[in-house]
XYZ file of C-alpha atoms in Angstrom:
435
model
C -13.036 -15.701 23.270
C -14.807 -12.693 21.911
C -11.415 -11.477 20.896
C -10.954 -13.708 18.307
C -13.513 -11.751 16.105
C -11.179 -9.386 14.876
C -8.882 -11.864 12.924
C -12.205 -12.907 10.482
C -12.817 -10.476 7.416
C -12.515 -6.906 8.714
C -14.883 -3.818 7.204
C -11.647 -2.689 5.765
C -10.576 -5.462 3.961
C -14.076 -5.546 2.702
C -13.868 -1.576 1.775
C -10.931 -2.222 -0.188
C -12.103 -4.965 -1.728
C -15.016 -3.086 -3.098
C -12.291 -0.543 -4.517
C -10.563 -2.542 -6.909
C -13.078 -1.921 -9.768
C -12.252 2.196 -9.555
C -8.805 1.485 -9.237
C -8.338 -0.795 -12.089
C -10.757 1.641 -13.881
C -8.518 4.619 -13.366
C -5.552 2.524 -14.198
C -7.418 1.159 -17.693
C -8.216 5.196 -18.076
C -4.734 6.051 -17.605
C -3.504 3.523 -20.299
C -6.004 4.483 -22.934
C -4.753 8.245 -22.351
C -8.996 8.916 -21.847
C -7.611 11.199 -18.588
C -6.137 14.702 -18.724
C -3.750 14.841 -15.603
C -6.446 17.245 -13.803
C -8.664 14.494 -14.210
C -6.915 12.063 -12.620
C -6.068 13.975 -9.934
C -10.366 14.471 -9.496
C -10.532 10.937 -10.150
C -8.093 10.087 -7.412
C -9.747 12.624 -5.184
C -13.442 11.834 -5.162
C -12.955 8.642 -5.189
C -11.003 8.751 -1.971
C -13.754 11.280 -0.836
C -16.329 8.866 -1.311
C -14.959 5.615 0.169
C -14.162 7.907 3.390
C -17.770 8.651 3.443
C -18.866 4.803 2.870
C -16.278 3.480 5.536
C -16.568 6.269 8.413
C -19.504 7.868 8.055
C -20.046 11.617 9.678
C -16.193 10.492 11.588
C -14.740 11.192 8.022
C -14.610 15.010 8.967
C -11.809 13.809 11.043
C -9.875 12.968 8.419
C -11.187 15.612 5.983
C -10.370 18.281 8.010
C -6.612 18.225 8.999
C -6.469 17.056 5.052
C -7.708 20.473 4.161
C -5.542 22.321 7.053
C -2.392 20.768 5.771
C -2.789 21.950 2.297
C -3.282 25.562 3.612
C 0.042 25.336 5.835
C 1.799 23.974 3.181
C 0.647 27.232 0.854
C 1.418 29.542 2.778
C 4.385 28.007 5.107
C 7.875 29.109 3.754
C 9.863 25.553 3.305
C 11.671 26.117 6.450
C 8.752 26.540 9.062
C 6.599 24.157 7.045
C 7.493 20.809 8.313
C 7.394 21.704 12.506
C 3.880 23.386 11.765
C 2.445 21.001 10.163
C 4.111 17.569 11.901
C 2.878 19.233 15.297
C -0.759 20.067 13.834
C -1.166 16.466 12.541
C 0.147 14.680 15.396
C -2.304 17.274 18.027
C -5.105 16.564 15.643
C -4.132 12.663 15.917
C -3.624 12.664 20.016
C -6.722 14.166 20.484
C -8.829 11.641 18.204
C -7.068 8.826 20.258
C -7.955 10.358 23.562
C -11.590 10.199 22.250
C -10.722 6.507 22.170
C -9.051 6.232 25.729
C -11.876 7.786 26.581
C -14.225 5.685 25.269
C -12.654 2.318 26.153
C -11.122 3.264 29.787
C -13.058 5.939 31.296
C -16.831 5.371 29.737
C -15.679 1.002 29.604
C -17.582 0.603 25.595
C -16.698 -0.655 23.018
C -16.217 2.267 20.798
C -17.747 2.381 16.735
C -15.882 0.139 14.043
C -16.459 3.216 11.880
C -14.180 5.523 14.257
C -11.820 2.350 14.576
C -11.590 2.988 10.777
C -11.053 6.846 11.050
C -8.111 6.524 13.406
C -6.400 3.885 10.622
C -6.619 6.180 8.661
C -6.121 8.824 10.098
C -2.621 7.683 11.202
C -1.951 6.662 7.355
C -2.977 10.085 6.625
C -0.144 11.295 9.247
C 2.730 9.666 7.189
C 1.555 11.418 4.292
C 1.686 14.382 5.692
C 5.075 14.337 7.287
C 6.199 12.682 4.167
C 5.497 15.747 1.932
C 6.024 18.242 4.567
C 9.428 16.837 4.884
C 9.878 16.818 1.221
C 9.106 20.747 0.762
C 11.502 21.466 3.778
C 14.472 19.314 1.808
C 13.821 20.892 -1.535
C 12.414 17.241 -3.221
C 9.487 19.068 -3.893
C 8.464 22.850 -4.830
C 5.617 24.257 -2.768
C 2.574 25.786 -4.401
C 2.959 29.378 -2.361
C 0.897 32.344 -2.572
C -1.876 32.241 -0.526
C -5.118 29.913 -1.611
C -7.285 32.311 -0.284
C -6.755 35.467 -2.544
C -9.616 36.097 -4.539
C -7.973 37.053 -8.332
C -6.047 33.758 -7.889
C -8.294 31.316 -6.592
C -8.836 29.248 -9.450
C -4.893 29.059 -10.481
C -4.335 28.392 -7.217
C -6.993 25.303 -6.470
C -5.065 24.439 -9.681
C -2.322 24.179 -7.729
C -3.445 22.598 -4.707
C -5.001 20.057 -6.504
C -2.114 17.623 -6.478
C -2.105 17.963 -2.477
C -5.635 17.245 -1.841
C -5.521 14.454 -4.264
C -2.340 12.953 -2.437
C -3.885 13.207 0.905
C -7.131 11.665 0.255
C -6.298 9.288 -3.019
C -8.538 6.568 -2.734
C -5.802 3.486 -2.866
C -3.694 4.627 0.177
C -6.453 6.073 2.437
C -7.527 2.402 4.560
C -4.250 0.557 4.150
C -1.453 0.199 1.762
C 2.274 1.484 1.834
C 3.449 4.716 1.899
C 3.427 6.317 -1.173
C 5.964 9.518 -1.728
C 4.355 12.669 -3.044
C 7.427 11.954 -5.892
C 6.079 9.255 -6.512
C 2.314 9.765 -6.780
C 2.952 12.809 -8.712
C 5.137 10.758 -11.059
C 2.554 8.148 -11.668
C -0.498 10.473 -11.867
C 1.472 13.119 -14.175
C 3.446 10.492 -16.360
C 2.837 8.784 -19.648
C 0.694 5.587 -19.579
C 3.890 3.640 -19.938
C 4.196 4.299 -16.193
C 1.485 2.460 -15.090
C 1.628 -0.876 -13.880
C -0.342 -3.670 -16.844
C -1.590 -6.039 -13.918
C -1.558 -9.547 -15.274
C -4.496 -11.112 -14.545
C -2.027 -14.055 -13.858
C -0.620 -11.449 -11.426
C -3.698 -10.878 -9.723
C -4.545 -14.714 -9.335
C -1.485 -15.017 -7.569
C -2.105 -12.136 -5.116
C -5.590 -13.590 -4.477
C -4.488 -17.505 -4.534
C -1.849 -15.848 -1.375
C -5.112 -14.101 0.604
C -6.739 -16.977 0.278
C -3.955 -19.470 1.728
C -3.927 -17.055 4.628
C -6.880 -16.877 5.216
C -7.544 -20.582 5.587
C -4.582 -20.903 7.897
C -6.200 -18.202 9.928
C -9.146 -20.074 10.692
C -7.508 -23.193 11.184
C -5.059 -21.400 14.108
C -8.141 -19.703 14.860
C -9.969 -23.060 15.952
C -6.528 -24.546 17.623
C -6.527 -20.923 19.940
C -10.181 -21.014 20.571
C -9.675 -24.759 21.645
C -7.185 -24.049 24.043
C -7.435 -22.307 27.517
C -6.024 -18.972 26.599
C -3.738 -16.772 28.750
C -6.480 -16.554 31.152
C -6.321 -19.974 31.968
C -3.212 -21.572 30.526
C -0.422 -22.759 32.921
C 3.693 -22.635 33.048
C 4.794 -23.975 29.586
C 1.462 -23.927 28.402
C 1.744 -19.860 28.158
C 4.141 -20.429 25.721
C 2.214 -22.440 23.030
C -0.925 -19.620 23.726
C 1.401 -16.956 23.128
C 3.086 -17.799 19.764
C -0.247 -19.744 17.965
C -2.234 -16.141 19.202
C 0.654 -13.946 17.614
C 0.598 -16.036 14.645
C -2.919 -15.058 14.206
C -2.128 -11.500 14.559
C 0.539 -12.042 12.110
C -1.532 -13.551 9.061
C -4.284 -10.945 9.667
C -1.389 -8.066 8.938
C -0.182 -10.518 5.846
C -3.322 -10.898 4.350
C -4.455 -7.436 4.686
C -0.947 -5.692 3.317
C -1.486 -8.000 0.180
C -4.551 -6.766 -0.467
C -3.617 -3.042 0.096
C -0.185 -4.299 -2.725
C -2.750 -5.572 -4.926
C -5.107 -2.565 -4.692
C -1.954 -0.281 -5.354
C -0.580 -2.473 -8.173
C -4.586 -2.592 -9.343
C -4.359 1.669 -9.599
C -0.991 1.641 -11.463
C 0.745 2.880 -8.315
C 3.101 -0.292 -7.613
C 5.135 0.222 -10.767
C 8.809 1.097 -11.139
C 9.167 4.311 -12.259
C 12.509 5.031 -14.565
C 15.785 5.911 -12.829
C 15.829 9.492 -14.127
C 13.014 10.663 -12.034
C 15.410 10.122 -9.045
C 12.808 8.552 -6.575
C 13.393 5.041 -4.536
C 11.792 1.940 -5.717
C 8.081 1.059 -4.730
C 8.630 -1.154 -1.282
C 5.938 -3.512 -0.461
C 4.970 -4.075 3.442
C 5.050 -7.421 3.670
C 8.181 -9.580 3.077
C 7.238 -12.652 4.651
C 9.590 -15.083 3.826
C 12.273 -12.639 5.597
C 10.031 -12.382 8.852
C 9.211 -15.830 9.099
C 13.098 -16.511 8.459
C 15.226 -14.323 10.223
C 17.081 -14.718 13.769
C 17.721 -11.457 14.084
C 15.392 -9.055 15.621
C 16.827 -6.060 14.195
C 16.121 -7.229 10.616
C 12.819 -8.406 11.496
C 12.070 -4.833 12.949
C 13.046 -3.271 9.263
C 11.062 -5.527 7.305
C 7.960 -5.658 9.563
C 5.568 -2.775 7.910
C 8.588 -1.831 5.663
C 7.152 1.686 4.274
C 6.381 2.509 8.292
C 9.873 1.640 9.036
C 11.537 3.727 6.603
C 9.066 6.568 6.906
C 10.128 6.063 10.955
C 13.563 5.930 10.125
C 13.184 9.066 8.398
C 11.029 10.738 10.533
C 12.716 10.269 13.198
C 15.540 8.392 13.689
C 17.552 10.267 11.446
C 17.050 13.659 13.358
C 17.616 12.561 16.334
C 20.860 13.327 18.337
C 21.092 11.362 21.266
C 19.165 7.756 21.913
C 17.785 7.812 18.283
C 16.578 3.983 18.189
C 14.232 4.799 21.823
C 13.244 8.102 20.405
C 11.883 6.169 16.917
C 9.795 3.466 19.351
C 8.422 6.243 21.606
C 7.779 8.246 18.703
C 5.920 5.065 17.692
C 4.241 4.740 20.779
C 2.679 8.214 20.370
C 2.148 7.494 16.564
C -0.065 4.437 17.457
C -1.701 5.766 20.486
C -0.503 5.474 23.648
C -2.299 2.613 25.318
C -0.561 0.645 28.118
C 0.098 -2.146 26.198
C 1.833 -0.088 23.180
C 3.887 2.392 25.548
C 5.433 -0.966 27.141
C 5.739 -3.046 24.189
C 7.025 -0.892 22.229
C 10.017 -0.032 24.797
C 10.421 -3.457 25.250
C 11.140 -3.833 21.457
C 13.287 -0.738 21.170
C 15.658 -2.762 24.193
C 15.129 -5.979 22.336
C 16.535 -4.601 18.992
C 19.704 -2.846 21.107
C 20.102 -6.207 22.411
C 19.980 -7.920 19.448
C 22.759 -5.708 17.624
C 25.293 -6.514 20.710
C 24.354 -10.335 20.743
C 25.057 -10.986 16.878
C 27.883 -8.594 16.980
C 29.691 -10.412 20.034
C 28.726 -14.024 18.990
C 30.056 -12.902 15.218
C 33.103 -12.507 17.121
C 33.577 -15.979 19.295
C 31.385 -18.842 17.445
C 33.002 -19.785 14.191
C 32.418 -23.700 13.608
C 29.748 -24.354 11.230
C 27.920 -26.463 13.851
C 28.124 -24.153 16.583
C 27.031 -20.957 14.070
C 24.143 -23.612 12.954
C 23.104 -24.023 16.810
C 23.283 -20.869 17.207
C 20.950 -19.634 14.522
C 18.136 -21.828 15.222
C 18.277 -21.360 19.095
C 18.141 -17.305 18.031
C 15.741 -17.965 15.582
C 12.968 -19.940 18.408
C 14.052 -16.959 20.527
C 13.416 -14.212 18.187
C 9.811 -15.224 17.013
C 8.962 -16.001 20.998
C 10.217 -12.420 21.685
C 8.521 -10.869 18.780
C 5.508 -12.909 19.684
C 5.534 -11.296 23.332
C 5.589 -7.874 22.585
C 2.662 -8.549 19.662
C 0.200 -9.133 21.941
C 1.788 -6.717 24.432
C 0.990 -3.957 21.634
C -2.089 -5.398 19.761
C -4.350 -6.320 22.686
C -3.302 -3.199 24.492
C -5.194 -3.340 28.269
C -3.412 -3.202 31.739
C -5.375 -6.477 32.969
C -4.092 -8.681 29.586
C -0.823 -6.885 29.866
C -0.286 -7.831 33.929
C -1.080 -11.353 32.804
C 1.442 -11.356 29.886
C 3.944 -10.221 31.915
C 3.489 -12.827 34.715
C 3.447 -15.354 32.879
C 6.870 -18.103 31.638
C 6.674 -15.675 28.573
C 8.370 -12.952 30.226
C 11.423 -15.425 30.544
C 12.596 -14.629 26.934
C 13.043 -10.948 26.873
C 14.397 -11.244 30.306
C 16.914 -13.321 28.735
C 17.917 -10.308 26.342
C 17.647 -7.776 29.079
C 20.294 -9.657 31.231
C 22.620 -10.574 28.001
C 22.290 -6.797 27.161
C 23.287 -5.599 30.655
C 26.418 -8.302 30.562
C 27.333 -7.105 26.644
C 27.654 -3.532 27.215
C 29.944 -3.786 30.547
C 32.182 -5.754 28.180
C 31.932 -3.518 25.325
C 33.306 -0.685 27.216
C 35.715 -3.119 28.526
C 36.846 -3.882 24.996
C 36.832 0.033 24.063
């Protein structure tokens, strides 16, 4: 099971491990006041510049160059125009680096570079930056720097200017991993006293790494039980079951373990604090809440809180501008966002009908089961089905090829969104019924 490989310590894990010194240095810097705020924007900046170059190699141009494109559209867009130009430049520039990779992997049948691997990561975290400021110029949160970079009397004031952009695009904390971080925000923390920045306990940070380190020992113990077993090559009826949900729970402490890490890097650079109410921007919201996805029975809750600053930036994206079918516009949007493999286009339309499912389900049984026995049943029979759901379309979307995906979907495991699909069709005849 050559698979398996990717759940041990990934290059990016170890990349961001080797950036907590500079981040805990600029955050030290910050709280002595030893930084004028140009400084820290440089800091930020290079810093980011060089752990692009020591991660990806020449493939950082990738990510260097719509960087640098985006900060000229936003200069010299008006506020109206400047969110369609530069969401449809981004996601080109995206599609076609991810062709490179269908490419690679379909057509040409190689294993492509871990270094591009790394480029596309972050070149799709790079993506919700963009947007994210694009969309706050074209709402008014934030005041363009307009005028034209390029005009010669002006150059210096206006690479003044620009500064803050290139720094935000390429800061050195969000550009592998870690949530999305709103141009408010990272102006706020850069720009602001050192009261703003976050004093990380070292108690704090003992904790974080004391949680990395319980997950990573489970991982290698579910690691040994999977590699044990006879996989979904060779596993039979029921047995498809138990390989689906121990292989997803893999999956699932590889994403916990590595969005603690990005937290702790964040918290590390002073970029996790809570910034005071009168500066008017949202609280800092971590990606994992695991407690809540280990917990819930409800899909629909366990599709908010799964990558939470992805969701939200989705939500906002997306689903909030869209006028007809907004929830299967957000998932194909995702789709595109993530790829398009086989696997992703089809799990994540199965999990866009899951989550419409889910919302008809709760809101008819709501309606009908009111006993405290029956409402206990009936939370622990949707709780087994919601993991074994979210379980299928996890390896649906992380392992990606038409062979494993043709397997997945012959298999018992196909039973349980089947389930949802019928319950769905049955629900919505009655809710027009009851309209």
């Amino acid at each position: 099971m050559d698979w398996l490989q990717q759940f041990f310590p990934h290059p990016v894990s170890l990349y961001q491990g080797a950036a907590f010194p500079f981040a805990l240095l600029f955050n030290y810097l910050c709280i002595m006041d030893s930084f004028s705020t140009q400084a820290r924007y440089l800091f930020l900046l290079v810093g980011g510049g060089a752990l692009a170059l020591a991660a990806m190699g020449s493939f950082a141009l990738l990510v260097f160059i719509p960087a640098l494109c985006t900060v000229v559209l936003v200069s010299s867009l008006s506020p109206q125009e400047v969110h369609r130009w530069t969401f449809f430049f981004q996601m080109g520039w995206q599609t076609l680096c991810h062709l490179g990779l269908h490419y690679t992997e379909y057509y040409l049948q190689e294993t492509p570079s871990t270094r591009f691997c790394i480029t596309l990561s972050s070149l799709m975290l790079l993506t919700q930056r963009v947007t994210s400021l694009s969309l706050d110029i074209h709402e008014g949160k934030v005041e363009a720097a307009s005028g034209g970079i390029w005009t010669r009397s002006f150059l210096s004031e206006h690479l003044c200017k620009t500064l803050p952009y290139f720094s935000y695009l390429l800061f050195f904390p969000a550009l592998l991993g870690g949530p999305l971080c709103s141009f408010q925000r990272f102006q706020a923390c850069v720009q602001g006293p050192s009261s703003l920045c976050s004093r990380l306990s070292f108690w704090t940070l003992t904790g974080r790494g004391l949680q990395i380190l319980g997950l990573e020992c489970l991982k290698v113990a579910l690691s040994q039980v999977v590699s044990a077993g006879a996989g979904l090559t060779g596993c039979q009826q029921l047995e498809c079951v138990y390989v689906m949900w121990s292989t997803a729970g893999l999956f699932k402490l590889t994403y916990y373990s590595h969005w603690i890490l990005d937290d702790s890097l964040f918290h590390a650079a002073g970029f996790g604090s809570e910034l005071s109410p009168s500066l008017g921007e949202e609280g800092y919201i971590p990606d994992a809440d695991i407690w809540t996805l280990e917990t819930t029975h409800r899909i629909s809750l366990f599709t908010r809180k799964w990558n939470q600053s992805t969701a939200q930036w989705l939500r906002r994206l997306i689903f909030q501008h869209s006028r007809g079918w907004p929830l299967l516009q957000t998932f194909a949007f995702s789709a595109w966002w993530h790829g398009l493999h086989p696997g992703q286009v089809f799990g994540f339309f199965c999990w866009a009908v899951m989550v419409e499912a889910d919302y008809l389900i709760h809101t008819f049984a709501n309606l009908f089961i009111r006993s405290w026995p029956m409402k206990l049943l009936y939370r622990a029979l949707t709780w087994v089905h919601t993991q074994l759901i979210i379980a299928y379309i996890m390896l649906a979307v992380e392992v990606r090829s038409l062979s494993f995906l043709w397997l997945l979907c012959n298999s018992y495991n196909s039973f349980f969104p089947m389930v949802y699909c019928i319950l769905l069709f049955i629900l919505v005849k009655r809710k027009h019924k009851f309209n």
